[in-house]
Coordinates of C-alpha atoms and ligand atoms in Angstrom, one line a residue:
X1 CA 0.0 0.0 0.0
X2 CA 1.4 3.4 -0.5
X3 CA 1.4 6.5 2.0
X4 CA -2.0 7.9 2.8
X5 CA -4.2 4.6 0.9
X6 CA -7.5 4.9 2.3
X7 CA -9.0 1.6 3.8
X8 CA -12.6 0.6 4.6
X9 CA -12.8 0.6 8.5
X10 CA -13.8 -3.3 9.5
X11 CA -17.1 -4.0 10.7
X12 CA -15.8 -5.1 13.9
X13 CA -12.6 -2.6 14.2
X14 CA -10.4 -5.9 13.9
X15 CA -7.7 -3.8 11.8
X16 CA -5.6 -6.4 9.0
X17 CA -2.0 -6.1 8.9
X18 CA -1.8 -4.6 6.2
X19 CA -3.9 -1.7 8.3
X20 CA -1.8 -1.6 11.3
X21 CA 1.9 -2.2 8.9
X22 CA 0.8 0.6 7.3
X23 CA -0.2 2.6 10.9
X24 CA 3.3 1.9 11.8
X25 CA 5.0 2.6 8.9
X26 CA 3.3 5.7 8.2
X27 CA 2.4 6.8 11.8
X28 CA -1.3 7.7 10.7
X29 CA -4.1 5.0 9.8
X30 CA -7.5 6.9 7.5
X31 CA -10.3 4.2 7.8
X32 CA -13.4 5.0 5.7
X33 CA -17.0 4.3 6.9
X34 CA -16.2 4.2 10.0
X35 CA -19.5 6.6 11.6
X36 CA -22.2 6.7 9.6
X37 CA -23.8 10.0 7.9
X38 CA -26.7 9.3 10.8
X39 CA -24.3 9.1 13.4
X40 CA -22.3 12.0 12.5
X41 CA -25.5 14.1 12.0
X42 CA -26.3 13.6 15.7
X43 CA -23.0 14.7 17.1
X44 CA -23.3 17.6 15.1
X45 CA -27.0 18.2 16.2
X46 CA -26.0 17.7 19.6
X47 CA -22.8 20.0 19.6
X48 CA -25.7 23.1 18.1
X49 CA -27.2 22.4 21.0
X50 CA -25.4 22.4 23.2
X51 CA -24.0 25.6 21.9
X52 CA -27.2 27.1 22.0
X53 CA -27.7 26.5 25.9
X54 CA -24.0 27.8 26.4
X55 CA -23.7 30.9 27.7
X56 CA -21.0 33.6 26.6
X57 CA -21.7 36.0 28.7
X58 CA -20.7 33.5 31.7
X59 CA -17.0 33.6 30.1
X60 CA -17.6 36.8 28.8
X61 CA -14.3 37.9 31.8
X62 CA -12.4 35.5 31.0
X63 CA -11.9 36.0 27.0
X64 CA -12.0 39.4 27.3
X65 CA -8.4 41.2 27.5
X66 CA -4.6 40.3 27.7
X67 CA -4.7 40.8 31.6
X68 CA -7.2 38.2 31.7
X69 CA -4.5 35.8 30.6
X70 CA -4.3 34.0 34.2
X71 CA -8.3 33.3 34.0
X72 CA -8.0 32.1 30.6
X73 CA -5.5 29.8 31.4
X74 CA -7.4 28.2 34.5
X75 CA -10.3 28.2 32.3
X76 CA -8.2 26.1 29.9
X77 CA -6.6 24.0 32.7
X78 CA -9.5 23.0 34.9
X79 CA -11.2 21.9 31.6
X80 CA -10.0 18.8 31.6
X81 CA -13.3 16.7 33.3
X82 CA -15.9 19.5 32.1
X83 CA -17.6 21.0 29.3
X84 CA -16.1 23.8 28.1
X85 CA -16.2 26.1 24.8
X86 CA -13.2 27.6 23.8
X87 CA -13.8 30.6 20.8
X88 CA -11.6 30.9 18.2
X89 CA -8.9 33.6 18.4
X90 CA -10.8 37.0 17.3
X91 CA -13.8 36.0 17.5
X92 CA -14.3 38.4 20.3
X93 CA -14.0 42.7 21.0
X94 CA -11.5 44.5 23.5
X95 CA -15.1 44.3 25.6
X96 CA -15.5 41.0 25.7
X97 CA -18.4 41.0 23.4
X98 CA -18.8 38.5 20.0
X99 CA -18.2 39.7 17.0
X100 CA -20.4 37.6 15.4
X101 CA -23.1 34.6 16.5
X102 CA -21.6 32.6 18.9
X103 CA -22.6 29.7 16.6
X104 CA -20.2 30.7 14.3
X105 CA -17.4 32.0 17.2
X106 CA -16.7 28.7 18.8
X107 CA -13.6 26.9 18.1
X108 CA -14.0 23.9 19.5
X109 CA -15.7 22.0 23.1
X110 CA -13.5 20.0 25.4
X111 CA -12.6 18.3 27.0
X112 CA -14.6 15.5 28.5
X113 CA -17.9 15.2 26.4
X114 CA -17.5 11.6 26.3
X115 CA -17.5 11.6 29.6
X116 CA -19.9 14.1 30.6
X117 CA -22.6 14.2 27.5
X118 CA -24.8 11.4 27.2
X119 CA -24.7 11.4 23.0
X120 CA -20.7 11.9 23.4
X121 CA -20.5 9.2 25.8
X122 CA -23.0 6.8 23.5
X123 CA -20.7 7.3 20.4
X124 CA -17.3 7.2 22.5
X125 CA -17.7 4.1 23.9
X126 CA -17.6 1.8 20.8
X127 CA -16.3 -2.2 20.8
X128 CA -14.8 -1.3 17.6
X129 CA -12.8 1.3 18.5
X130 CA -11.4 -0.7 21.7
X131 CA -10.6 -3.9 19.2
X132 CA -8.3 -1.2 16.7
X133 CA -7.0 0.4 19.4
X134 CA -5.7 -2.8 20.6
X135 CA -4.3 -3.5 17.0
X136 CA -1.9 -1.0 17.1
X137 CA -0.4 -1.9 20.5
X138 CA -2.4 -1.0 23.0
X139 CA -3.2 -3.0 26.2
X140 CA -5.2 -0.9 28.1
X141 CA -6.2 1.9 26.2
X142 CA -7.7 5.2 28.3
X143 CA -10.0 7.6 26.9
X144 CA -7.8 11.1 28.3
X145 CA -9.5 13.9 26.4
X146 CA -12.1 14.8 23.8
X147 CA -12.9 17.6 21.7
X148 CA -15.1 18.5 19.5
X149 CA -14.0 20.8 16.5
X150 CA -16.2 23.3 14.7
X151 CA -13.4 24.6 12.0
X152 CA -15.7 27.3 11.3
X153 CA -16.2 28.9 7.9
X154 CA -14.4 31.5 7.0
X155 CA -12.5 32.0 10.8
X156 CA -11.8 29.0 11.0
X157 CA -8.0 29.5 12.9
X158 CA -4.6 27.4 11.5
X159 CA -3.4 24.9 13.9
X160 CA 0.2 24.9 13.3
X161 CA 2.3 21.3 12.9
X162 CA 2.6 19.7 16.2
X163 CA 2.6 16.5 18.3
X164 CA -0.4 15.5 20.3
X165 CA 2.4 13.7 23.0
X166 CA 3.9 17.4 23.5
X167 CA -0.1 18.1 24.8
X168 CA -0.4 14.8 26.4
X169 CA 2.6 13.1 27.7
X170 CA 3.2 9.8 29.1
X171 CA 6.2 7.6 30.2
X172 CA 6.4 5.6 27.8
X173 CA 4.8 8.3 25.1
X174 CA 1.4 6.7 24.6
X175 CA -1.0 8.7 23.3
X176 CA -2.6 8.3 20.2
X177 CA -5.7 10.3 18.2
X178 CA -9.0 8.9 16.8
X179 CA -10.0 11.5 15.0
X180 CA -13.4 11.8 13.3
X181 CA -14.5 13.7 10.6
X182 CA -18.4 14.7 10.5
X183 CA -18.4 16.4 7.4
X184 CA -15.8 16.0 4.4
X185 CA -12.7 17.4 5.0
X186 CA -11.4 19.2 2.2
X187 CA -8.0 21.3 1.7
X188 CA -10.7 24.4 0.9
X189 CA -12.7 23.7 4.4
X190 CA -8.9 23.3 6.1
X191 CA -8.4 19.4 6.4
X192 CA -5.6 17.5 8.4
X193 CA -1.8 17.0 7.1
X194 CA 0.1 14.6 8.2
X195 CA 4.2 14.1 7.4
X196 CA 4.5 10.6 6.7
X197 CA 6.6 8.4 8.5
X198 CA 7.9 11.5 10.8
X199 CA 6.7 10.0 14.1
X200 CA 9.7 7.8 14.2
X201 CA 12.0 11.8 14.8
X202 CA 11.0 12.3 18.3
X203 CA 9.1 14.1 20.2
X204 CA 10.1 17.7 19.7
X205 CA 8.6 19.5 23.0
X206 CA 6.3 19.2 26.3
X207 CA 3.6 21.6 26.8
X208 CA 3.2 21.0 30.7
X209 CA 2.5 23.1 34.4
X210 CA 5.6 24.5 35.8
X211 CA 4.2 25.8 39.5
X212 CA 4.3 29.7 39.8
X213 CA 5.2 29.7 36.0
X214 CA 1.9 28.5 35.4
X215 CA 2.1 27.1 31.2
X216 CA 5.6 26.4 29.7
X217 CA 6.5 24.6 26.5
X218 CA 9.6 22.8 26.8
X219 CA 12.0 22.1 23.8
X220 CA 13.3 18.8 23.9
X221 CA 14.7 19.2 20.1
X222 CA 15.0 22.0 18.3
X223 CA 14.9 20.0 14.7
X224 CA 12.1 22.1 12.9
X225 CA 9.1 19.6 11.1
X226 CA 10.3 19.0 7.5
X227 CA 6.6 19.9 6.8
X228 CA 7.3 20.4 2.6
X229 CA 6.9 16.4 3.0
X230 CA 3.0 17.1 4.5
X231 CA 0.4 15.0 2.6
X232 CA -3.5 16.4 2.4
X233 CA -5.8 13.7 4.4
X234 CA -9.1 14.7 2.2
X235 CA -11.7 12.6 3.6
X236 CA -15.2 12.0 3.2
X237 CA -17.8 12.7 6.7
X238 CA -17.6 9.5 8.6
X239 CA -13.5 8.5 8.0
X240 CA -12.0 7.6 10.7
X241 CA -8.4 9.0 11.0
X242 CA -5.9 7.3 14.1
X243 CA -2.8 9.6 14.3
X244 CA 0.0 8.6 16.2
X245 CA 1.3 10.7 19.2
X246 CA 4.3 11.5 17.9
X247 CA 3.0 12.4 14.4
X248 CA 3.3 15.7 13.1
X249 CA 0.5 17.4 11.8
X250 CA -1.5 20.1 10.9
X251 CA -4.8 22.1 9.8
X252 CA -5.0 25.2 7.3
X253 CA -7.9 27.9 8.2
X254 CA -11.2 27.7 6.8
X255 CA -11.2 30.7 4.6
X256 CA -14.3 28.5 2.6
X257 CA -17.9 29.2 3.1
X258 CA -18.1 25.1 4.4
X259 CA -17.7 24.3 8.0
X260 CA -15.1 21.2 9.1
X261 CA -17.0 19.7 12.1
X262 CA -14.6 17.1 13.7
X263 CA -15.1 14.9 16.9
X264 CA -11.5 13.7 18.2
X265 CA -10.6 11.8 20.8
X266 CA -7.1 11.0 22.8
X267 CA -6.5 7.8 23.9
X268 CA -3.2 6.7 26.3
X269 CA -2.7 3.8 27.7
X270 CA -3.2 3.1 31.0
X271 CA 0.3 0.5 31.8
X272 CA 2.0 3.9 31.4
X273 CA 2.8 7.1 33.6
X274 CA 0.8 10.0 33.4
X275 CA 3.2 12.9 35.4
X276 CA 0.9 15.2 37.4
X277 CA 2.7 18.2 35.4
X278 CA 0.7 17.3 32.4
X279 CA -2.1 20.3 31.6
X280 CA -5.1 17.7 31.7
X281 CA -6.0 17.0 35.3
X282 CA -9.3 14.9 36.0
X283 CA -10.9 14.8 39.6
X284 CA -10.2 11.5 40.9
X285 CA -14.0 10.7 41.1
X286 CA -14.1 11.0 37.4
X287 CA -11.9 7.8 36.9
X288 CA -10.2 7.6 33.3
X289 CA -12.8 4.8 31.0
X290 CA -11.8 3.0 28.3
X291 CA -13.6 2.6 24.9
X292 CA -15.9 0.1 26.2
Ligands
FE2_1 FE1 -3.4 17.3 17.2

């Protein structure tokens, strides 16, 4: 198979070896068919709604100005076993105020819908996703984190190349993405990129706490991302996309009139160490689940 074939996902998530050869090889897996047009219409029902019952004026301090930078950043950090939305970066005023519908503001929701959201949690929790995960080398995999991403038209923000493990770091480096994509993904609407094969260069930095200091990125290796090697994943609404940790990748903005609605989720594994300086923090009464 050559880098970025598409394959069908299996009716019971029991990847072949040609799947997971080329998951290792590659350090992304795209899996057609994996969420049906039904199922991803009720996400994306369910994430308007949800929408529509949030609030902005309840954050409406916390977006607002630079010196809010400290409440934004515990906003962010306790957000880890809640329901939060995030807006994307101008989508609000020097007051505070939207610039245009909140339905059209919000970047993305996180970071424990499948958790916390009875439709999240229905879809999340899938046999199929526990026997692929399992495929690639996982024994115990761990649901961490979810998010759900609007990639709205037209301010849609850029998410520059990066590794999920510098978000989400374990001993040994675990974590891996399922990524969904509820609507095509196109290069126009701002689909993902992935450089082939680059997961095997290391991971190139930590995003973590550091006490007082509050947020620091560490660099681990200064060795930019070769990223004129990126590859376009265009898939259709439904693909399933499983992105190594250590993967480099990527999103353009939406400058289209067509939104990008993704659902992701990060998975670790549980027989490694989480270190209590990672960002995402979960009360201890909201036990980490796996996919089942
Ligand atoms: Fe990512």
């Amino acid at each position: 198979m050559a880098v970025g074939d598409f394959f069908k996902f299996p009716d019971n998530g029991e990847l072949s070896d040609g799947m997971t050869s080329a998951y290792h090889r590659d350090g992304f897996l795209v899996l057609t068919d994996f969420a049906s047009s039904l199922d991803c219409a009720k996400l994306i029902a369910r994430a308007q709604d949800l929408v529509e019952a949030f609030e902005p004026e309840d954050t409406k301090t916390i977006f607002s100005t630079h010196e809010q930078a400290h409440a934004r950043d515990e906003y962010f950090l306790s957000s880890g076993d809640k329901v939060r939305f995030f807006f994307e970066e101008g989508a609000l005023n020097g007051a505070g105020d939207l610039r245009v519908a909140k339905q059209n503001s919000i970047n993305k929701i996180g970071h424990a819908l499948h958790d916390l959201d009875p439709v999240f949690e229905k879809f999340s929790h899938d046999a199929r996703l526990d026997r692929a995960a399992r495929r690639i080398g996982f024994t115990d995999p761990k649901v961490i984190q979810s998010m759900y991403i609007f990639k709205q038209p037209g301010i849609g923000g850029e998410v520059s190349c990066h590794q999920d493990a510098t978000f989400l770091y374990t001993e040994p480096i675990s974590v891996t993405g399922f990524w969904v994509a509820l609507e095509d993904a196109t290069i126009e609407n701002g689909c993902l990129w992935a450089l082939p094969g680059a997961h095997c260069s290391g991971l190139r930095s930590r995003f973590r706490r550091n006490g007082e200091a509050g947020l620091v990125t560490e660099v681990l290796n200064e060795a930019p991302f070769l990223e004129d090697h990126r590859i376009a994943l265009e898939v259709p609404l439904g693909t399933l996309v499983i992105l190594n940790g250590l993967l480099p990748h990527l999103s353009a903005a939406n400058n289209s009139k067509k939104s990008r609605h993704a659902y992701a989720l990060h998975v670790i594994d549980g027989s490694a160490s989480y270190p209590p300086d990672n960002w995402l923090r979960r009360d201890p009464t909201i036990p980490l689940r796996g996919f089942l």
